[in-house]
mmCIF file of C-alpha atoms and ligand atoms in Angstrom:
data_model
loop_
_atom_site.group_PDB
_atom_site.id
_atom_site.type_symbol
_atom_site.label_atom_id
_atom_site.label_comp_id
_atom_site.label_asym_id
_atom_site.label_seq_id
_atom_site.Cartn_x
_atom_site.Cartn_y
_atom_site.Cartn_z
ATOM 1 C CA MET A 7 165.660 31.569 95.033
ATOM 2 C CA PRO A 8 167.981 33.644 97.341
ATOM 3 C CA VAL A 9 166.918 31.571 100.689
ATOM 4 C CA SER A 10 166.811 27.878 101.272
ATOM 5 C CA GLU A 11 162.978 26.273 100.455
ATOM 6 C CA LYS A 12 163.217 25.504 104.383
ATOM 7 C CA ILE A 13 163.278 29.350 105.271
ATOM 8 C CA ARG A 14 161.086 30.390 102.408
ATOM 9 C CA ALA A 15 158.532 28.148 104.075
ATOM 10 C CA SER A 16 159.077 29.717 107.551
ATOM 11 C CA MET A 17 158.813 33.103 105.942
ATOM 12 C CA GLU A 18 155.478 32.209 104.551
ATOM 13 C CA ARG A 19 154.409 30.477 107.754
ATOM 14 C CA SER A 20 155.265 33.539 109.822
ATOM 15 C CA SER A 21 154.149 36.037 107.505
ATOM 16 C CA TRP A 22 150.984 36.833 109.527
ATOM 17 C CA ILE A 23 153.191 38.523 112.128
ATOM 18 C CA ARG A 24 154.567 40.815 109.353
ATOM 19 C CA LYS A 25 150.866 41.445 108.181
ATOM 20 C CA MET A 26 149.929 42.242 111.822
ATOM 21 C CA PHE A 27 152.954 44.644 112.019
ATOM 22 C CA GLU A 28 152.238 46.448 108.919
ATOM 23 C CA GLU A 29 148.431 46.494 109.764
ATOM 24 C CA GLY A 30 149.336 48.217 113.018
ATOM 25 C CA ILE A 31 151.603 50.897 111.188
ATOM 26 C CA GLU A 32 149.023 51.363 108.577
ATOM 27 C CA ARG A 33 146.363 51.851 111.322
ATOM 28 C CA LYS A 34 148.613 54.326 113.431
ATOM 29 C CA ALA A 35 149.209 56.381 110.318
ATOM 30 C CA LYS A 36 145.619 56.736 109.584
ATOM 31 C CA PHE A 37 144.207 56.914 112.960
ATOM 32 C CA GLY A 38 146.900 58.359 115.295
ATOM 33 C CA ALA A 39 149.172 56.078 117.533
ATOM 34 C CA GLU A 40 147.188 57.249 120.211
ATOM 35 C CA ASN A 41 144.096 55.700 118.755
ATOM 36 C CA VAL A 42 145.664 52.149 117.944
ATOM 37 C CA PHE A 43 145.875 50.063 120.948
ATOM 38 C CA ASP A 44 148.720 47.637 119.913
ATOM 39 C CA PHE A 45 148.793 44.585 122.628
ATOM 40 C CA SER A 46 150.748 42.556 119.927
ATOM 41 C CA LEU A 47 154.198 42.327 121.421
ATOM 42 C CA GLY A 48 156.136 41.198 124.448
ATOM 43 C CA ASN A 49 158.768 44.008 124.281
ATOM 44 C CA PRO A 50 158.371 45.456 127.899
ATOM 45 C CA ASP A 51 157.633 49.329 127.572
ATOM 46 C CA LEU A 52 158.763 50.223 131.479
ATOM 47 C CA GLU A 53 162.357 51.531 131.018
ATOM 48 C CA PRO A 54 165.094 49.604 133.156
ATOM 49 C CA PRO A 55 165.617 50.438 136.737
ATOM 50 C CA SER A 56 167.789 53.759 136.727
ATOM 51 C CA LYS A 57 170.531 51.754 138.892
ATOM 52 C CA THR A 58 171.058 49.924 135.539
ATOM 53 C CA VAL A 59 171.738 52.934 133.514
ATOM 54 C CA ASP A 60 173.983 54.051 136.477
ATOM 55 C CA ILE A 61 176.256 50.900 136.162
ATOM 56 C CA LEU A 62 176.405 50.750 132.768
ATOM 57 C CA VAL A 63 177.842 54.433 132.304
ATOM 58 C CA GLU A 64 180.225 53.733 135.258
ATOM 59 C CA LEU A 65 181.526 50.431 133.848
ATOM 60 C CA ALA A 66 181.868 51.988 130.205
ATOM 61 C CA LYS A 67 184.046 54.670 131.695
ATOM 62 C CA ASP A 68 186.178 51.878 133.236
ATOM 63 C CA PRO A 69 189.807 52.001 131.426
ATOM 64 C CA THR A 70 190.978 48.446 132.658
ATOM 65 C CA PRO A 71 192.647 47.017 129.455
ATOM 66 C CA GLY A 72 191.213 43.939 128.316
ATOM 67 C CA ASN A 73 187.411 45.165 129.419
ATOM 68 C CA HIS A 74 186.186 44.502 125.901
ATOM 69 C CA ALA A 75 188.395 41.497 125.042
ATOM 70 C CA TYR A 76 187.271 37.842 124.387
ATOM 71 C CA MET A 77 186.863 36.106 127.770
ATOM 72 C CA PRO A 78 186.178 32.415 128.709
ATOM 73 C CA ASN A 79 183.161 31.233 126.316
ATOM 74 C CA ALA A 80 181.127 30.464 129.505
ATOM 75 C CA GLY A 81 181.408 34.030 130.734
ATOM 76 C CA PHE A 82 183.586 36.126 133.173
ATOM 77 C CA PRO A 83 184.040 33.943 136.457
ATOM 78 C CA GLU A 84 183.016 36.565 138.873
ATOM 79 C CA THR A 85 179.525 37.128 136.901
ATOM 80 C CA ARG A 86 178.848 33.347 137.100
ATOM 81 C CA GLN A 87 179.844 33.099 140.635
ATOM 82 C CA ALA A 88 177.463 36.100 141.499
ATOM 83 C CA VAL A 89 174.608 34.243 139.392
ATOM 84 C CA ALA A 90 175.544 31.154 141.189
ATOM 85 C CA ASP A 91 175.226 32.924 144.945
ATOM 86 C CA TYR A 92 171.987 34.525 143.701
ATOM 87 C CA LEU A 93 170.274 31.186 142.730
ATOM 88 C CA ASN A 94 171.510 29.839 146.064
ATOM 89 C CA THR A 95 169.324 32.198 147.655
ATOM 90 C CA PHE A 96 166.098 30.666 146.535
ATOM 91 C CA ASN A 97 167.149 27.113 145.254
ATOM 92 C CA GLY A 98 167.933 24.281 148.069
ATOM 93 C CA SER A 99 170.831 23.335 146.056
ATOM 94 C CA ARG A 100 174.299 24.483 145.990
ATOM 95 C CA ALA A 101 175.324 26.048 142.732
ATOM 96 C CA SER A 102 178.848 27.219 141.751
ATOM 97 C CA ALA A 103 180.228 29.285 139.012
ATOM 98 C CA GLY A 104 181.044 26.183 137.216
ATOM 99 C CA ASP A 105 177.317 25.458 136.832
ATOM 100 C CA ILE A 106 176.565 28.748 135.186
ATOM 101 C CA ILE A 107 176.879 29.770 131.226
ATOM 102 C CA MET A 108 176.425 33.282 130.346
ATOM 103 C CA THR A 109 174.341 33.534 127.053
ATOM 104 C CA VAL A 110 172.931 35.800 124.346
ATOM 105 C CA GLY A 111 169.287 35.791 126.184
ATOM 106 C CA ALA A 112 167.443 33.364 126.874
ATOM 107 C CA GLY A 113 166.726 32.514 123.303
ATOM 108 C CA GLY A 114 170.481 32.173 122.776
ATOM 109 C CA GLY A 115 170.724 29.713 125.752
ATOM 110 C CA LEU A 116 168.033 27.471 124.602
ATOM 111 C CA ASN A 117 169.637 27.123 121.298
ATOM 112 C CA VAL A 118 172.926 26.538 123.300
ATOM 113 C CA VAL A 119 171.132 23.543 125.199
ATOM 114 C CA PHE A 120 169.614 22.196 122.517
ATOM 115 C CA LYS A 121 172.393 22.023 120.233
ATOM 116 C CA ALA A 122 174.335 20.358 122.966
ATOM 117 C CA ILE A 123 172.000 17.624 123.964
ATOM 118 C CA LEU A 124 170.138 16.670 120.664
ATOM 119 C CA ASN A 125 170.566 14.047 118.283
ATOM 120 C CA PRO A 126 169.186 14.053 114.846
ATOM 121 C CA GLN A 127 165.234 13.436 115.354
ATOM 122 C CA ASP A 128 165.371 13.288 119.213
ATOM 123 C CA GLU A 129 161.885 14.801 120.733
ATOM 124 C CA VAL A 130 161.460 17.368 123.100
ATOM 125 C CA ILE A 131 158.017 17.333 124.963
ATOM 126 C CA ILE A 132 156.464 20.819 125.139
ATOM 127 C CA PRO A 133 153.204 21.711 126.488
ATOM 128 C CA LYS A 134 150.585 23.720 124.740
ATOM 129 C CA PRO A 135 150.138 26.983 124.450
ATOM 130 C CA TYR A 136 153.887 27.628 124.053
ATOM 131 C CA PHE A 137 156.433 30.398 122.529
ATOM 132 C CA VAL A 138 156.362 29.332 119.119
ATOM 133 C CA GLU A 139 159.897 30.228 118.614
ATOM 134 C CA TYR A 140 160.539 27.026 120.308
ATOM 135 C CA ASN A 141 159.497 25.247 116.985
ATOM 136 C CA SER A 142 162.549 27.058 115.172
ATOM 137 C CA TYR A 143 165.260 26.560 118.405
ATOM 138 C CA LEU A 144 164.620 22.603 117.880
ATOM 139 C CA ASP A 145 164.861 22.591 114.165
ATOM 140 C CA ASN A 146 167.827 24.524 114.079
ATOM 141 C CA HIS A 147 169.243 21.398 116.009
ATOM 142 C CA GLN A 148 167.358 18.729 114.219
ATOM 143 C CA GLY A 149 165.204 18.210 117.142
ATOM 144 C CA VAL A 150 161.588 17.553 116.849
ATOM 145 C CA PRO A 151 158.705 19.209 118.909
ATOM 146 C CA LYS A 152 156.106 16.590 120.592
ATOM 147 C CA ILE A 153 153.364 19.339 121.560
ATOM 148 C CA VAL A 154 150.982 17.905 124.246
ATOM 149 C CA ALA A 155 147.898 19.249 125.774
ATOM 150 C CA THR A 156 147.423 21.120 129.055
ATOM 151 C CA HIS A 157 144.366 21.263 131.192
ATOM 152 C CA PRO A 158 141.827 23.825 130.421
ATOM 153 C CA ASP A 159 143.210 26.048 133.225
ATOM 154 C CA PHE A 160 146.701 25.573 131.399
ATOM 155 C CA SER A 161 148.013 23.439 134.134
ATOM 156 C CA LEU A 162 150.472 20.438 133.258
ATOM 157 C CA ASN A 163 148.656 17.128 131.948
ATOM 158 C CA LEU A 164 150.738 14.628 133.264
ATOM 159 C CA GLU A 165 149.111 11.784 131.550
ATOM 160 C CA ALA A 166 149.540 13.584 127.922
ATOM 161 C CA ILE A 167 153.210 14.184 128.916
ATOM 162 C CA SER A 168 153.764 10.365 130.143
ATOM 163 C CA GLU A 169 152.046 9.174 126.763
ATOM 164 C CA ALA A 170 154.027 11.599 124.503
ATOM 165 C CA VAL A 171 157.416 9.818 126.019
ATOM 166 C CA SER A 172 159.015 7.619 123.551
ATOM 167 C CA GLU A 173 162.492 6.024 123.116
ATOM 168 C CA LYS A 174 163.488 9.168 121.017
ATOM 169 C CA THR A 175 162.537 11.608 124.000
ATOM 170 C CA ARG A 176 165.510 13.854 125.037
ATOM 171 C CA ALA A 177 163.954 16.527 127.361
ATOM 172 C CA VAL A 178 160.618 18.350 128.362
ATOM 173 C CA LEU A 179 160.696 21.897 127.899
ATOM 174 C CA ILE A 180 158.579 24.172 130.269
ATOM 175 C CA ASN A 181 158.228 27.785 130.456
ATOM 176 C CA SER A 182 156.723 29.130 133.760
ATOM 177 C CA PRO A 183 155.700 32.021 134.303
ATOM 178 C CA ASN A 184 154.188 30.930 130.728
ATOM 179 C CA ASN A 185 154.130 33.077 127.491
ATOM 180 C CA PRO A 186 150.993 33.470 126.249
ATOM 181 C CA THR A 187 148.773 32.324 129.704
ATOM 182 C CA GLY A 188 150.518 33.683 132.539
ATOM 183 C CA LYS A 189 150.297 30.284 134.080
ATOM 184 C CA VAL A 190 152.911 29.469 136.979
ATOM 185 C CA TYR A 191 153.331 25.483 137.604
ATOM 186 C CA PRO A 192 153.124 24.989 141.322
ATOM 187 C CA LYS A 193 155.495 22.842 143.261
ATOM 188 C CA GLU A 194 153.261 19.788 143.497
ATOM 189 C CA GLU A 195 152.820 19.675 139.958
ATOM 190 C CA LEU A 196 156.914 19.807 139.315
ATOM 191 C CA ALA A 197 157.215 16.996 141.849
ATOM 192 C CA GLU A 198 154.643 14.876 139.873
ATOM 193 C CA LEU A 199 156.087 15.500 136.633
ATOM 194 C CA ALA A 200 159.678 14.703 138.117
ATOM 195 C CA LYS A 201 158.298 11.176 139.297
ATOM 196 C CA LEU A 202 157.204 10.854 135.884
ATOM 197 C CA LEU A 203 160.410 11.821 134.272
ATOM 198 C CA VAL A 204 162.314 9.643 136.985
ATOM 199 C CA HIS A 205 160.153 6.931 136.066
ATOM 200 C CA HIS A 206 160.573 6.880 132.380
ATOM 201 C CA GLY A 207 164.077 7.639 132.541
ATOM 202 C CA ALA A 208 164.952 4.596 134.474
ATOM 203 C CA ARG A 209 162.640 2.518 131.918
ATOM 204 C CA LEU A 210 164.569 4.039 128.959
ATOM 205 C CA GLY A 211 168.037 3.889 130.838
ATOM 206 C CA LYS A 212 168.878 7.662 130.293
ATOM 207 C CA PRO A 213 168.063 10.766 131.981
ATOM 208 C CA ILE A 214 165.340 12.930 130.379
ATOM 209 C CA TYR A 215 166.200 16.488 130.881
ATOM 210 C CA LEU A 216 163.660 19.095 132.275
ATOM 211 C CA VAL A 217 164.276 22.429 130.643
ATOM 212 C CA SER A 218 162.891 25.241 132.037
ATOM 213 C CA ASP A 219 162.449 28.598 130.301
ATOM 214 C CA GLU A 220 162.223 31.383 133.004
ATOM 215 C CA PRO A 221 162.770 34.793 131.752
ATOM 216 C CA TYR A 222 159.685 35.949 133.614
ATOM 217 C CA ARG A 223 160.334 34.310 136.719
ATOM 218 C CA LYS A 224 160.317 37.670 138.748
ATOM 219 C CA ILE A 225 157.351 38.960 136.968
ATOM 220 C CA VAL A 226 154.582 37.462 139.514
ATOM 221 C CA TYR A 227 151.555 38.658 141.262
ATOM 222 C CA ASP A 228 149.751 38.358 144.397
ATOM 223 C CA GLY A 229 152.733 37.044 146.213
ATOM 224 C CA THR A 230 153.005 33.780 143.927
ATOM 225 C CA VAL A 231 156.410 32.037 144.105
ATOM 226 C CA VAL A 232 157.849 30.315 141.189
ATOM 227 C CA PRO A 233 158.985 27.164 142.572
ATOM 228 C CA SER A 234 162.569 25.896 141.854
ATOM 229 C CA VAL A 235 162.939 22.845 139.228
ATOM 230 C CA PHE A 236 166.119 22.369 140.802
ATOM 231 C CA ASP A 237 164.779 21.253 144.055
ATOM 232 C CA ALA A 238 161.903 19.150 141.882
ATOM 233 C CA TYR A 239 164.201 17.166 139.792
ATOM 234 C CA ARG A 240 167.921 16.743 139.532
ATOM 235 C CA GLU A 241 168.169 16.431 135.656
ATOM 236 C CA SER A 242 167.106 19.997 135.188
ATOM 237 C CA ILE A 243 168.309 22.975 133.327
ATOM 238 C CA VAL A 244 167.205 26.612 133.868
ATOM 239 C CA VAL A 245 167.178 29.014 130.969
ATOM 240 C CA THR A 246 166.672 32.462 131.723
ATOM 241 C CA SER A 247 167.467 36.377 130.814
ATOM 242 C CA PHE A 248 167.241 40.084 131.951
ATOM 243 C CA SER A 249 165.103 40.635 128.821
ATOM 244 C CA LYS A 250 161.718 40.886 130.738
ATOM 245 C CA ASP A 251 162.568 41.505 134.454
ATOM 246 C CA LEU A 252 165.212 44.324 133.783
ATOM 247 C CA SER A 253 163.629 45.419 130.306
ATOM 248 C CA LEU A 254 166.865 44.764 128.608
ATOM 249 C CA PRO A 255 165.759 42.637 125.562
ATOM 250 C CA GLY A 256 168.068 44.462 123.237
ATOM 251 C CA GLU A 257 171.062 44.077 125.226
ATOM 252 C CA ARG A 258 170.889 40.190 124.605
ATOM 253 C CA ILE A 259 172.000 38.863 128.276
ATOM 254 C CA GLY A 260 170.824 35.647 129.996
ATOM 255 C CA TYR A 261 172.241 32.752 131.309
ATOM 256 C CA ILE A 262 171.835 28.568 131.465
ATOM 257 C CA ALA A 263 172.294 27.026 134.927
ATOM 258 C CA ALA A 264 172.359 23.386 135.126
ATOM 259 C CA ASN A 265 171.275 21.798 138.532
ATOM 260 C CA PRO A 266 174.483 21.100 140.563
ATOM 261 C CA GLU A 267 173.525 17.338 140.611
ATOM 262 C CA ILE A 268 172.985 16.962 137.221
ATOM 263 C CA SER A 269 174.376 13.648 135.773
ATOM 264 C CA ASP A 270 177.517 13.766 133.967
ATOM 265 C CA LYS A 271 177.689 17.591 134.340
ATOM 266 C CA VAL A 272 181.169 17.990 133.272
ATOM 267 C CA VAL A 273 180.703 16.656 129.904
ATOM 268 C CA LEU A 274 177.124 18.459 129.741
ATOM 269 C CA ILE A 275 178.469 21.811 130.781
ATOM 270 C CA GLY A 276 181.739 21.274 128.575
ATOM 271 C CA GLY A 277 179.348 20.546 125.623
ATOM 272 C CA MET A 278 177.085 23.636 126.093
ATOM 273 C CA VAL A 279 180.275 26.033 126.579
ATOM 274 C CA LEU A 280 181.732 24.535 123.145
ATOM 275 C CA CYS A 281 177.867 25.477 121.752
ATOM 276 C CA ASN A 282 177.856 28.756 122.978
ATOM 277 C CA ARG A 283 181.206 29.202 120.883
ATOM 278 C CA ILE A 284 180.378 27.349 117.750
ATOM 279 C CA LEU A 285 177.174 28.715 117.394
ATOM 280 C CA GLY A 286 178.990 32.211 116.861
ATOM 281 C CA PHE A 287 177.789 33.550 119.833
ATOM 282 C CA VAL A 288 181.182 33.132 121.270
ATOM 283 C CA ASN A 289 180.174 34.570 124.479
ATOM 284 C CA ALA A 290 177.611 36.945 126.091
ATOM 285 C CA PRO A 291 178.396 40.515 125.626
ATOM 286 C CA ALA A 292 180.989 41.594 128.115
ATOM 287 C CA LEU A 293 179.762 45.074 129.134
ATOM 288 C CA MET A 294 176.089 43.493 129.974
ATOM 289 C CA GLN A 295 178.031 40.570 131.797
ATOM 290 C CA ARG A 296 179.723 43.199 133.850
ATOM 291 C CA ALA A 297 176.759 45.100 134.458
ATOM 292 C CA ILE A 298 174.134 42.095 135.528
ATOM 293 C CA ARG A 299 176.428 41.090 138.427
ATOM 294 C CA TYR A 300 175.361 44.160 140.356
ATOM 295 C CA LEU A 301 171.604 43.752 139.352
ATOM 296 C CA LEU A 302 170.654 40.095 140.028
ATOM 297 C CA GLU A 303 168.399 41.127 142.761
ATOM 298 C CA ASP A 304 166.760 44.287 141.050
ATOM 299 C CA SER A 305 163.937 44.317 138.569
ATOM 300 C CA VAL A 306 161.445 47.022 137.255
ATOM 301 C CA ASP A 307 158.551 47.729 139.174
ATOM 302 C CA ILE A 308 156.466 44.715 139.121
ATOM 303 C CA SER A 309 153.575 46.135 140.734
ATOM 304 C CA ILE A 310 152.956 48.283 137.582
ATOM 305 C CA TYR A 311 152.237 45.151 135.565
ATOM 306 C CA GLN A 312 150.033 43.967 138.378
ATOM 307 C CA ARG A 313 147.957 46.964 138.210
ATOM 308 C CA ARG A 314 147.686 46.834 134.292
ATOM 309 C CA ARG A 315 146.740 43.001 134.998
ATOM 310 C CA ASP A 316 144.064 43.988 137.033
ATOM 311 C CA ILE A 317 142.517 46.810 135.115
ATOM 312 C CA PHE A 318 142.577 44.258 132.046
ATOM 313 C CA CYS A 319 140.966 41.560 133.798
ATOM 314 C CA GLU A 320 138.479 43.747 135.491
ATOM 315 C CA GLY A 321 137.431 45.199 132.022
ATOM 316 C CA LEU A 322 137.514 42.047 130.231
ATOM 317 C CA GLU A 323 135.387 39.963 132.784
ATOM 318 C CA ALA A 324 132.519 42.811 132.622
ATOM 319 C CA ALA A 325 132.506 42.980 128.867
ATOM 320 C CA GLY A 326 131.724 39.078 128.804
ATOM 321 C CA TYR A 327 135.119 37.481 128.140
ATOM 322 C CA GLU A 328 136.596 34.214 129.690
ATOM 323 C CA PHE A 329 140.165 33.691 130.930
ATOM 324 C CA GLU A 330 142.363 32.392 133.347
ATOM 325 C CA LYS A 331 143.651 35.079 135.589
ATOM 326 C CA PRO A 332 147.556 35.490 135.044
ATOM 327 C CA GLU A 333 149.800 34.783 137.771
ATOM 328 C CA GLY A 334 152.822 36.187 135.888
ATOM 329 C CA ALA A 335 154.529 37.189 132.925
ATOM 330 C CA PHE A 336 152.510 39.965 131.065
ATOM 331 C CA TYR A 337 149.890 38.201 128.760
ATOM 332 C CA LEU A 338 146.317 37.059 128.941
ATOM 333 C CA PHE A 339 145.279 34.109 126.723
ATOM 334 C CA PRO A 340 141.214 34.482 126.553
ATOM 335 C CA ARG A 341 138.725 32.458 124.868
ATOM 336 C CA THR A 342 137.155 33.568 121.670
ATOM 337 C CA PRO A 343 133.605 33.426 121.797
ATOM 338 C CA VAL A 344 133.912 31.617 118.022
ATOM 339 C CA GLU A 345 136.077 28.678 117.044
ATOM 340 C CA ASP A 346 138.086 31.054 114.319
ATOM 341 C CA ASP A 347 140.393 33.101 116.507
ATOM 342 C CA ALA A 348 141.965 34.815 113.454
ATOM 343 C CA GLU A 349 138.343 35.989 112.755
ATOM 344 C CA PHE A 350 138.052 37.280 116.205
ATOM 345 C CA VAL A 351 141.293 38.852 116.163
ATOM 346 C CA ALA A 352 140.430 40.763 112.897
ATOM 347 C CA ALA A 353 137.201 41.995 114.409
ATOM 348 C CA LEU A 354 139.499 43.425 117.013
ATOM 349 C CA GLN A 355 141.641 45.183 114.451
ATOM 350 C CA GLU A 356 138.420 46.784 113.192
ATOM 351 C CA GLU A 357 138.386 48.421 116.665
ATOM 352 C CA ASN A 358 142.103 49.161 116.256
ATOM 353 C CA ILE A 359 142.855 46.577 119.090
ATOM 354 C CA LEU A 360 146.036 44.498 117.898
ATOM 355 C CA THR A 361 146.298 41.107 119.310
ATOM 356 C CA VAL A 362 147.738 37.852 117.981
ATOM 357 C CA PRO A 363 145.534 34.879 117.356
ATOM 358 C CA GLY A 364 145.956 31.671 119.908
ATOM 359 C CA LYS A 365 146.572 29.145 116.900
ATOM 360 C CA GLY A 366 150.011 31.184 116.697
ATOM 361 C CA PHE A 367 150.943 29.705 120.161
ATOM 362 C CA GLY A 368 149.297 26.062 119.639
ATOM 363 C CA GLY A 369 146.244 27.402 121.399
ATOM 364 C CA PRO A 370 143.370 27.809 119.075
ATOM 365 C CA GLY A 371 140.042 29.122 120.250
ATOM 366 C CA HIS A 372 142.141 31.816 122.324
ATOM 367 C CA PHE A 373 143.736 35.103 121.570
ATOM 368 C CA ARG A 374 147.130 36.566 123.125
ATOM 369 C CA ILE A 375 147.176 40.280 124.599
ATOM 370 C CA ALA A 376 150.438 41.327 125.606
ATOM 371 C CA TYR A 377 149.817 44.159 128.535
ATOM 372 C CA CYS A 378 153.304 45.580 128.535
ATOM 373 C CA VAL A 379 151.783 48.602 127.542
ATOM 374 C CA GLU A 380 150.817 52.059 129.589
ATOM 375 C CA ASP A 381 147.761 51.953 131.712
ATOM 376 C CA LYS A 382 145.802 54.461 129.580
ATOM 377 C CA VAL A 383 145.959 52.356 126.270
ATOM 378 C CA ILE A 384 144.426 49.504 128.365
ATOM 379 C CA GLU A 385 141.865 51.830 129.623
ATOM 380 C CA LYS A 386 141.047 53.479 126.302
ATOM 381 C CA SER A 387 140.510 49.943 124.376
ATOM 382 C CA LEU A 388 138.107 48.298 127.031
ATOM 383 C CA PRO A 389 134.795 49.805 125.343
ATOM 384 C CA GLY A 390 136.358 48.558 121.961
ATOM 385 C CA PHE A 391 136.886 44.983 123.459
ATOM 386 C CA LYS A 392 133.073 45.404 124.736
ATOM 387 C CA ARG A 393 131.734 46.028 121.412
ATOM 388 C CA VAL A 394 133.406 43.266 119.573
ATOM 389 C CA MET A 395 132.232 40.791 122.352
ATOM 390 C CA ASP A 396 128.546 42.031 122.217
ATOM 391 C CA LYS A 397 128.897 41.330 118.394
ATOM 392 C CA TYR A 398 129.454 38.012 119.047
ATOM 393 C CA ARG A 399 127.352 37.255 121.803
HETATM 394 C C1 PLP B 410 158.772 32.261 127.039
HETATM 395 C C2 PLP B 410 160.002 32.901 126.373
HETATM 396 N N1 PLP B 410 161.094 32.335 126.395
HETATM 397 C C3 PLP B 410 162.264 33.217 125.680
HETATM 398 C C4 PLP B 410 162.114 34.352 125.155
HETATM 399 C C5 PLP B 410 163.316 34.901 124.423
HETATM 400 O O1 PLP B 410 163.976 35.823 125.552
HETATM 401 P P1 PLP B 410 165.172 36.682 125.206
HETATM 402 O O2 PLP B 410 164.975 38.011 124.683
HETATM 403 O O3 PLP B 410 166.033 36.636 126.570
HETATM 404 O O4 PLP B 410 166.012 36.205 124.149
HETATM 405 C C6 PLP B 410 160.972 34.875 125.178
HETATM 406 C C7 PLP B 410 160.821 36.283 124.508
HETATM 407 O O5 PLP B 410 159.843 36.727 124.348
HETATM 408 C C8 PLP B 410 159.768 34.180 125.935
HETATM 409 O O6 PLP B 410 158.591 34.937 125.696
#
């Protein structure tokens, strides 16, 4: 066998993703791409703001020697300072360059955090549904996911989190705005979570980290504000990227920000910087680090995603679907009218509508729609959504 047994097993577990991909390609060839409604991937369709390209062109032409060389593993000091200054515009705390580590996207950042903080078999509590790659990221560093329930509206179930805390708990991992639900955790909920973590941390005699994965922070609707975890809880670490808000997922740029007040900061940051290096990332891409310094306040036009959410919500509601209206990100997570969400997703496929079963996110009885596609794709798909629902009602 060319790969390890573990990777072989992971490949088998994720084969349904490949199957869906293949099914999509097949259907597009058979029915024409314009007649297949692909809502399966969270790959933003909007192009990055034109300012991004202008800055990249300008920076690429800059002949200063060393522009393409290695730099400190945490990233360019000027970029880290710019990120800290930006964070200080909406966090009460005062971050400085030393609190920031530039990373290879949020995925790279999460791996750096977990490699740095986890001892073998340490547990990380994750409310479900959740971004399924978290399982692999934890496994990479011998961590163990402890998946806990949320309430039916996907708000945090603090009792479930509290019950899940054990001697082995190292962190709680949250994602707000959430993939796949679009939920944003309000300030009061974070404050309650913080109280609970302070209590258990004191009881166990060690801090429990709150790791907040926030790549969708800027993608929020109706004036929703994503509250600061730094303001809620001292032992907090934010991981984020520019993949979604600037539509740059292929460029692999993001960062880790540690709460400026976090315990044992020097060792923690030093450990994470080392992990950025020894995981083989070495440092985040140099050109992108230099560019995002000038793009921290920017984003794609979020009103486009809000319009798509509204078209979808209106159409699905009229067709009889039940769902929580997303407050952010670009996903909908409706309930399926049958228990078997894979069966329902297969029925949608017959209408050339490609979605993902909720059980892939630890949320059975639901399915995920990614609406980072053109309005007309959504509009054209709605009659198919209705026909499938009518069959089940
Ligand atoms: C919740 C969540 N976290 C992290 C990531 C990884 O993002 P990046 O491309 O920045 O690694 C994604 C990507 O889809 C995501 O949805």
